[in-house]
Amino acid sequence: MKTRLFHMTDLPAVQAFLRDHSLPTAGIVTNRGGFLLVEDQSKLIGVTGLEVHGNVGLLRSVAVDSVSRSQGIATELVGQAIQYARQFGLTDLYLLTTTAEHYFPRFGFKKISRSAAPAALQASAEFQGVCPETAILMHLPLEKSPMTQTDLPDVQSTAGFLDTVRGAPTLPLEFRLYGEALVPAGYHVTEVKAVSIESMDCGGQANSWRETVIQLMDGSPAEAAQGFMTTRKFLGIYDRVAARIPVHAEAEVRFEYGNVTTPAMQFHMASVEVQPERVVVDLRHPGVMCKATGASSNEGQCCGPSEPKEVVPIFQEATRTCCTPAEPELIQLG
């Protein structure tokens, strides 16, 4: 599967796709912003649109082909659209929905009164009759809680990692540490965690960010004899989980691994490389940094102020600790 931006040559296919899913086609090319498309072997299987109205955006037309659902495609599309909205410098993102009011809160959207929409948005085609008056308005503030780490290279983000793996052919997926073998053949993906972190550094500065933590575990000798997990199987596992939990495209991706001889540890990703016979994820040990001074754990002590600054109230996102999945569907990890 491949995710890409809309081009004018895609207009007939996108219009037909939206009509097939009972979504409006007005305004596809008349507003600032654009559409994101997901294709599988050149077949359009998913779309979403982002309209820009002044300093606010309207998320529209989120649709996935019926045979391609439950693979995390909609989650990826919405996450990337939110990321683009932030890159455009938008302050708020809105959407109108008649059927998915319980889906979008996982991304931070909340229901609000239609009368609370800014004037620029109320003048849009969606508000002027394309969407029914019964459609629910939902709102996501973009400036208040970006939850991203600054200066994060794209290859370390969840989206950057997944884009590389999705763009590769079906090959063994290997995890190495500084170029040396770390995770042996036959490993399992046992857990995918969407983590929200709130912290305060020694300088009294509040920080917040998100991480995607993918846990790996050794398999049996028989499984090891079958070789490494393929990119296709890995993506199948990840996408099933991403369809159920709010994994964020911009979050840093980490890998958690340990065994009977190596203590469990979360590793940063240094790079991911598609080679002729395998896809190699090169990991590195986590480091410690004083955010107040920018000094790393190898550069000496930090010296923040003796009295912390005002503590900003923070919201700590709840996480599931029980190993029993929520009803009614069991997500099978392999």
Short mmCIF file of C-alpha atoms in Angstrom, two decimals:
data_model
loop_
_atom_site.label_atom_id
_atom_site.label_comp_id
_atom_site.label_asym_id
_atom_site.label_seq_id
_atom_site.Cartn_x
_atom_site.Cartn_y
_atom_site.Cartn_z
CA MET A 1 0.00 0.00 0.00
CA LYS A 2 1.11 3.54 -0.74
CA THR A 3 -0.12 6.89 0.61
CA ARG A 4 0.31 9.95 -1.59
CA LEU A 5 -1.09 13.41 -2.30
CA PHE A 6 -3.91 14.08 -4.75
CA HIS A 7 -3.14 15.25 -8.30
CA MET A 8 -5.61 16.71 -10.79
CA THR A 9 -5.38 13.54 -12.87
CA ASP A 10 -6.89 11.71 -9.87
CA LEU A 11 -10.07 13.81 -9.92
CA PRO A 12 -12.36 11.36 -11.81
CA ALA A 13 -11.30 8.41 -9.64
CA VAL A 14 -11.69 10.38 -6.39
CA GLN A 15 -15.10 11.70 -7.39
CA ALA A 16 -16.27 8.18 -8.24
CA PHE A 17 -14.85 6.82 -4.96
CA LEU A 18 -16.66 9.48 -2.91
CA ARG A 19 -19.95 8.89 -4.73
CA ASP A 20 -19.62 5.14 -4.10
CA HIS A 21 -19.32 5.92 -0.39
CA SER A 22 -22.20 8.45 -0.35
CA LEU A 23 -19.88 11.38 0.33
CA PRO A 24 -20.07 14.86 -1.26
CA THR A 25 -17.81 15.69 -4.20
CA ALA A 26 -18.25 19.47 -4.10
CA GLY A 27 -15.17 21.49 -3.19
CA ILE A 28 -12.51 18.91 -4.01
CA VAL A 29 -10.43 21.37 -6.04
CA THR A 30 -11.93 24.72 -5.07
CA ASN A 31 -10.37 25.07 -1.61
CA ARG A 32 -6.87 25.38 -0.25
CA GLY A 33 -5.60 22.13 1.18
CA GLY A 34 -5.84 18.84 -0.63
CA PHE A 35 -6.61 15.14 -0.51
CA LEU A 36 -4.59 12.14 0.65
CA LEU A 37 -5.00 8.89 -1.25
CA VAL A 38 -4.14 5.31 -0.30
CA GLU A 39 -3.55 2.88 -3.15
CA ASP A 40 -2.98 -0.86 -3.25
CA GLN A 41 -1.35 -1.92 -6.52
CA SER A 42 -2.61 1.31 -8.16
CA LYS A 43 -6.19 0.72 -6.94
CA LEU A 44 -7.68 3.53 -4.85
CA ILE A 45 -8.75 2.09 -1.48
CA GLY A 46 -8.86 5.11 0.85
CA VAL A 47 -9.15 8.91 0.83
CA THR A 48 -9.43 11.89 3.11
CA GLY A 49 -9.49 15.61 2.48
CA LEU A 50 -8.27 18.71 4.30
CA GLU A 51 -9.83 22.07 3.45
CA VAL A 52 -8.15 25.27 4.66
CA HIS A 53 -10.34 28.23 5.60
CA GLY A 54 -8.18 31.04 6.94
CA ASN A 55 -6.33 29.69 9.96
CA VAL A 56 -8.66 26.73 10.52
CA GLY A 57 -9.11 23.46 8.67
CA LEU A 58 -11.96 21.11 7.85
CA LEU A 59 -11.28 17.38 7.78
CA ARG A 60 -13.62 15.80 5.23
CA SER A 61 -14.40 12.69 3.21
CA VAL A 62 -12.66 10.02 5.30
CA ALA A 63 -13.45 6.78 3.48
CA VAL A 64 -11.90 3.33 3.07
CA ASP A 65 -12.98 0.63 0.64
CA SER A 66 -15.06 -2.03 2.41
CA VAL A 67 -12.65 -4.88 1.64
CA SER A 68 -9.69 -2.90 3.04
CA ARG A 69 -11.13 -1.92 6.41
CA SER A 70 -9.79 -3.00 9.83
CA GLN A 71 -6.21 -2.52 8.61
CA GLY A 72 -5.54 0.88 10.21
CA ILE A 73 -5.89 2.77 6.91
CA ALA A 74 -8.39 5.32 8.22
CA THR A 75 -6.25 5.88 11.31
CA GLU A 76 -3.20 6.54 9.14
CA LEU A 77 -5.14 8.92 6.87
CA VAL A 78 -6.57 10.95 9.74
CA GLY A 79 -3.20 11.07 11.52
CA GLN A 80 -1.42 12.33 8.42
CA ALA A 81 -4.14 14.92 7.76
CA ILE A 82 -3.73 16.24 11.30
CA GLN A 83 0.03 16.40 10.79
CA TYR A 84 -0.43 18.37 7.55
CA ALA A 85 -2.82 20.75 9.33
CA ARG A 86 -0.11 21.50 11.89
CA GLN A 87 2.47 21.98 9.14
CA PHE A 88 0.13 24.49 7.47
CA GLY A 89 0.12 26.46 10.75
CA LEU A 90 -3.59 25.95 11.37
CA THR A 91 -4.86 26.62 14.87
CA ASP A 92 -7.95 24.41 14.84
CA LEU A 93 -9.34 21.46 12.90
CA TYR A 94 -13.05 20.69 12.51
CA LEU A 95 -15.16 17.98 10.93
CA LEU A 96 -18.82 17.22 10.27
CA THR A 97 -20.08 13.66 10.64
CA THR A 98 -23.38 11.84 10.66
CA THR A 99 -22.07 8.34 11.41
CA ALA A 100 -18.64 8.45 13.10
CA GLU A 101 -18.97 10.62 16.20
CA HIS A 102 -17.60 7.76 18.34
CA TYR A 103 -14.55 7.19 16.09
CA PHE A 104 -12.89 10.60 16.08
CA PRO A 105 -12.48 11.22 19.86
CA ARG A 106 -9.46 8.86 19.76
CA PHE A 107 -7.64 11.63 17.86
CA GLY A 108 -8.68 14.33 20.33
CA PHE A 109 -11.82 15.61 18.57
CA LYS A 110 -14.75 16.68 20.76
CA LYS A 111 -18.36 17.46 19.88
CA ILE A 112 -19.30 21.14 19.90
CA SER A 113 -22.29 23.20 18.85
CA ARG A 114 -22.46 24.07 15.15
CA SER A 115 -22.95 27.70 16.15
CA ALA A 116 -19.44 27.66 17.65
CA ALA A 117 -17.80 27.19 14.24
CA PRO A 118 -15.78 30.20 13.01
CA ALA A 119 -17.35 32.39 10.33
CA ALA A 120 -14.94 31.23 7.61
CA LEU A 121 -15.99 27.64 8.21
CA GLN A 122 -19.69 28.43 8.31
CA ALA A 123 -19.33 29.96 4.83
CA SER A 124 -17.96 26.68 3.41
CA ALA A 125 -19.97 24.44 1.09
CA GLU A 126 -20.27 21.77 3.80
CA PHE A 127 -22.02 24.20 6.16
CA GLN A 128 -24.07 25.76 3.39
CA GLY A 129 -25.96 22.62 2.52
CA VAL A 130 -23.63 19.86 1.33
CA CYS A 131 -23.71 18.22 4.78
CA PRO A 132 -27.14 17.84 6.43
CA GLU A 133 -28.11 20.02 9.36
CA THR A 134 -28.16 16.90 11.52
CA ALA A 135 -24.40 16.41 11.02
CA ILE A 136 -22.42 16.71 14.25
CA LEU A 137 -19.59 19.25 14.43
CA MET A 138 -16.36 18.10 16.12
CA HIS A 139 -13.31 20.19 17.01
CA LEU A 140 -9.61 19.54 17.59
CA PRO A 141 -7.38 22.41 18.85
CA LEU A 142 -3.96 22.16 17.21
CA GLU A 143 -1.90 24.78 19.04
CA LYS A 144 -2.62 23.78 22.62
CA SER A 145 -1.40 20.18 22.70
CA PRO A 146 0.78 19.19 19.74
CA MET A 147 2.42 16.47 21.84
CA THR A 148 5.45 16.21 19.55
CA GLN A 149 9.17 16.30 20.18
CA THR A 150 11.00 19.03 18.32
CA ASP A 151 13.85 18.32 15.90
CA LEU A 152 12.78 14.69 15.46
CA PRO A 153 14.16 13.34 12.16
CA ASP A 154 11.35 11.95 10.01
CA VAL A 155 12.93 8.50 9.85
CA GLN A 156 12.42 8.17 13.63
CA SER A 157 8.71 8.95 13.49
CA THR A 158 6.07 6.26 13.33
CA ALA A 159 4.96 7.50 9.90
CA GLY A 160 8.52 7.57 8.56
CA PHE A 161 9.19 4.01 9.68
CA LEU A 162 5.89 2.68 8.35
CA ASP A 163 6.21 4.49 5.02
CA THR A 164 9.57 2.83 4.41
CA VAL A 165 8.31 -0.63 5.38
CA ARG A 166 5.11 -0.25 3.32
CA GLY A 167 7.15 0.82 0.32
CA ALA A 168 9.33 -2.28 0.49
CA PRO A 169 8.51 -5.65 -1.11
CA THR A 170 7.67 -8.60 1.12
CA LEU A 171 11.03 -9.30 2.77
CA PRO A 172 12.34 -10.53 6.14
CA LEU A 173 12.30 -7.71 8.73
CA GLU A 174 15.40 -7.77 10.94
CA PHE A 175 16.28 -5.68 14.01
CA ARG A 176 19.94 -4.93 14.73
CA LEU A 177 21.81 -2.91 17.31
CA TYR A 178 24.58 -0.73 15.87
CA GLY A 179 24.71 -3.07 12.89
CA GLU A 180 24.98 -6.28 14.93
CA ALA A 181 22.23 -8.90 15.29
CA LEU A 182 19.93 -8.17 18.25
CA VAL A 183 16.52 -9.84 17.79
CA PRO A 184 16.85 -13.42 16.48
CA ALA A 185 14.72 -15.08 13.82
CA GLY A 186 11.30 -16.33 14.90
CA TYR A 187 10.47 -13.25 16.99
CA HIS A 188 6.91 -12.19 17.83
CA VAL A 189 5.31 -8.73 17.97
CA THR A 190 3.65 -9.00 21.37
CA GLU A 191 2.39 -5.48 22.00
CA VAL A 192 1.97 -2.06 20.38
CA LYS A 193 1.68 0.83 22.84
CA ALA A 194 0.50 4.38 22.08
CA VAL A 195 2.16 6.33 24.89
CA SER A 196 1.54 9.94 25.95
CA ILE A 197 4.23 11.42 28.20
CA GLU A 198 3.99 14.52 30.40
CA SER A 199 7.18 15.65 32.12
CA MET A 200 8.96 18.54 33.73
CA ASP A 201 12.70 19.03 33.34
CA CYS A 202 15.19 20.32 35.90
CA GLY A 203 14.72 23.84 34.54
CA GLY A 204 11.04 23.85 35.45
CA GLN A 205 9.88 23.54 31.83
CA ALA A 206 6.88 21.31 31.15
CA ASN A 207 7.24 18.97 28.18
CA SER A 208 4.86 16.56 26.48
CA TRP A 209 5.19 14.14 23.59
CA ARG A 210 3.93 10.87 22.18
CA GLU A 211 5.71 7.62 21.45
CA THR A 212 4.78 4.41 19.68
CA VAL A 213 6.41 1.46 21.46
CA ILE A 214 6.50 -1.88 19.62
CA GLN A 215 7.39 -4.83 21.84
CA LEU A 216 9.31 -7.79 20.40
CA MET A 217 9.85 -11.21 22.01
CA ASP A 218 11.86 -14.30 21.10
CA GLY A 219 9.94 -17.19 19.56
CA SER A 220 10.44 -20.92 19.92
CA PRO A 221 13.30 -22.85 18.27
CA ALA A 222 10.81 -24.16 15.69
CA GLU A 223 9.72 -20.61 14.85
CA ALA A 224 13.34 -19.47 14.66
CA ALA A 225 13.98 -22.18 12.09
CA GLN A 226 11.28 -20.63 9.89
CA GLY A 227 13.19 -17.36 9.68
CA PHE A 228 12.41 -13.72 10.37
CA MET A 229 8.95 -12.23 10.29
CA THR A 230 8.18 -10.65 6.91
CA THR A 231 7.33 -7.02 6.37
CA ARG A 232 3.84 -8.04 5.25
CA LYS A 233 3.10 -9.98 8.44
CA PHE A 234 4.54 -7.18 10.60
CA LEU A 235 2.31 -4.59 8.91
CA GLY A 236 -0.70 -6.86 9.23
CA ILE A 237 -0.18 -7.11 12.99
CA TYR A 238 0.52 -3.39 13.38
CA ASP A 239 -2.48 -2.32 11.30
CA ARG A 240 -4.88 -4.53 13.27
CA VAL A 241 -3.73 -2.89 16.48
CA ALA A 242 -3.66 0.64 15.02
CA ALA A 243 -7.30 0.25 14.06
CA ARG A 244 -8.15 -0.12 17.77
CA ILE A 245 -5.83 2.28 19.60
CA PRO A 246 -4.89 5.93 18.83
CA VAL A 247 -1.42 5.49 17.34
CA HIS A 248 -0.12 8.84 16.07
CA ALA A 249 1.84 9.26 12.85
CA GLU A 250 4.11 11.96 14.27
CA ALA A 251 5.01 10.02 17.43
CA GLU A 252 8.55 8.72 17.84
CA VAL A 253 8.76 4.98 17.26
CA ARG A 254 10.68 2.81 19.74
CA PHE A 255 11.21 -0.92 19.98
CA GLU A 256 11.14 -2.83 23.27
CA TYR A 257 13.08 -6.08 23.52
CA GLY A 258 14.67 -8.35 26.09
CA ASN A 259 15.23 -12.05 26.82
CA VAL A 260 16.57 -14.34 29.54
CA THR A 261 20.09 -12.94 29.15
CA THR A 262 19.36 -9.34 28.10
CA PRO A 263 17.29 -7.00 30.32
CA ALA A 264 14.24 -5.57 28.56
CA MET A 265 14.95 -2.12 27.15
CA GLN A 266 13.35 0.41 24.84
CA PHE A 267 15.61 1.15 21.88
CA HIS A 268 15.56 4.21 19.65
CA MET A 269 15.51 3.65 15.90
CA ALA A 270 18.60 4.96 14.13
CA SER A 271 17.63 3.98 10.58
CA VAL A 272 15.60 1.60 8.44
CA GLU A 273 17.11 0.32 5.20
CA VAL A 274 15.55 -1.70 2.40
CA GLN A 275 18.19 -4.15 1.15
CA PRO A 276 17.84 -6.63 -1.74
CA GLU A 277 17.15 -9.60 0.56
CA ARG A 278 15.89 -8.00 3.79
CA VAL A 279 14.68 -4.83 5.51
CA VAL A 280 17.00 -3.86 8.36
CA VAL A 281 15.98 -1.68 11.29
CA ASP A 282 19.11 -0.43 13.04
CA LEU A 283 18.55 0.43 16.70
CA ARG A 284 20.55 2.40 19.24
CA HIS A 285 20.58 2.59 23.02
CA PRO A 286 18.47 5.31 24.62
CA GLY A 287 20.32 8.31 25.97
CA VAL A 288 19.67 10.84 28.73
CA MET A 289 19.49 14.57 28.04
CA CYS A 290 19.05 17.64 30.20
CA LYS A 291 16.40 19.53 28.23
CA ALA A 292 17.05 22.71 30.21
CA THR A 293 20.61 23.01 28.87
CA GLY A 294 20.64 20.67 25.89
CA ALA A 295 23.43 18.62 27.50
CA SER A 296 23.44 14.86 26.97
CA SER A 297 24.35 12.24 29.55
CA ASN A 298 27.92 12.28 28.22
CA GLU A 299 28.43 16.02 28.56
CA GLY A 300 28.33 16.56 32.28
CA GLN A 301 25.82 17.77 34.81
CA CYS A 302 23.00 20.19 34.20
CA CYS A 303 22.27 23.13 36.40
CA GLY A 304 18.65 24.23 36.31
CA PRO A 305 17.25 26.98 38.53
CA SER A 306 16.98 26.35 42.24
CA GLU A 307 13.22 27.02 42.17
CA PRO A 308 11.03 25.44 39.51
CA LYS A 309 8.79 27.55 37.34
CA GLU A 310 5.02 27.37 37.65
CA VAL A 311 3.74 23.87 37.11
CA VAL A 312 1.30 23.69 34.21
CA PRO A 313 -1.64 21.30 34.82
CA ILE A 314 -1.38 18.36 32.47
CA PHE A 315 -3.70 15.61 31.32
CA GLN A 316 -2.35 12.10 31.61
CA GLU A 317 -3.89 9.79 29.02
CA ALA A 318 -5.04 6.48 30.51
CA THR A 319 -3.34 3.34 29.29
CA ARG A 320 -4.45 -0.31 29.45
CA THR A 321 -2.33 -2.51 31.70
CA CYS A 322 -4.36 -5.72 31.65
CA CYS A 323 -3.27 -8.33 29.13
CA THR A 324 -6.89 -9.32 28.41
CA PRO A 325 -8.15 -7.46 25.32
CA ALA A 326 -11.34 -5.46 25.40
CA GLU A 327 -14.51 -7.14 24.24
CA PRO A 328 -15.85 -8.04 21.81
CA GLU A 329 -12.95 -8.73 19.47
CA LEU A 330 -9.60 -10.37 20.23
CA ILE A 331 -6.64 -8.83 18.45
CA GLN A 332 -4.31 -11.69 17.62
CA LEU A 333 -0.63 -10.75 17.72
CA GLY A 334 1.88 -13.02 16.03
#
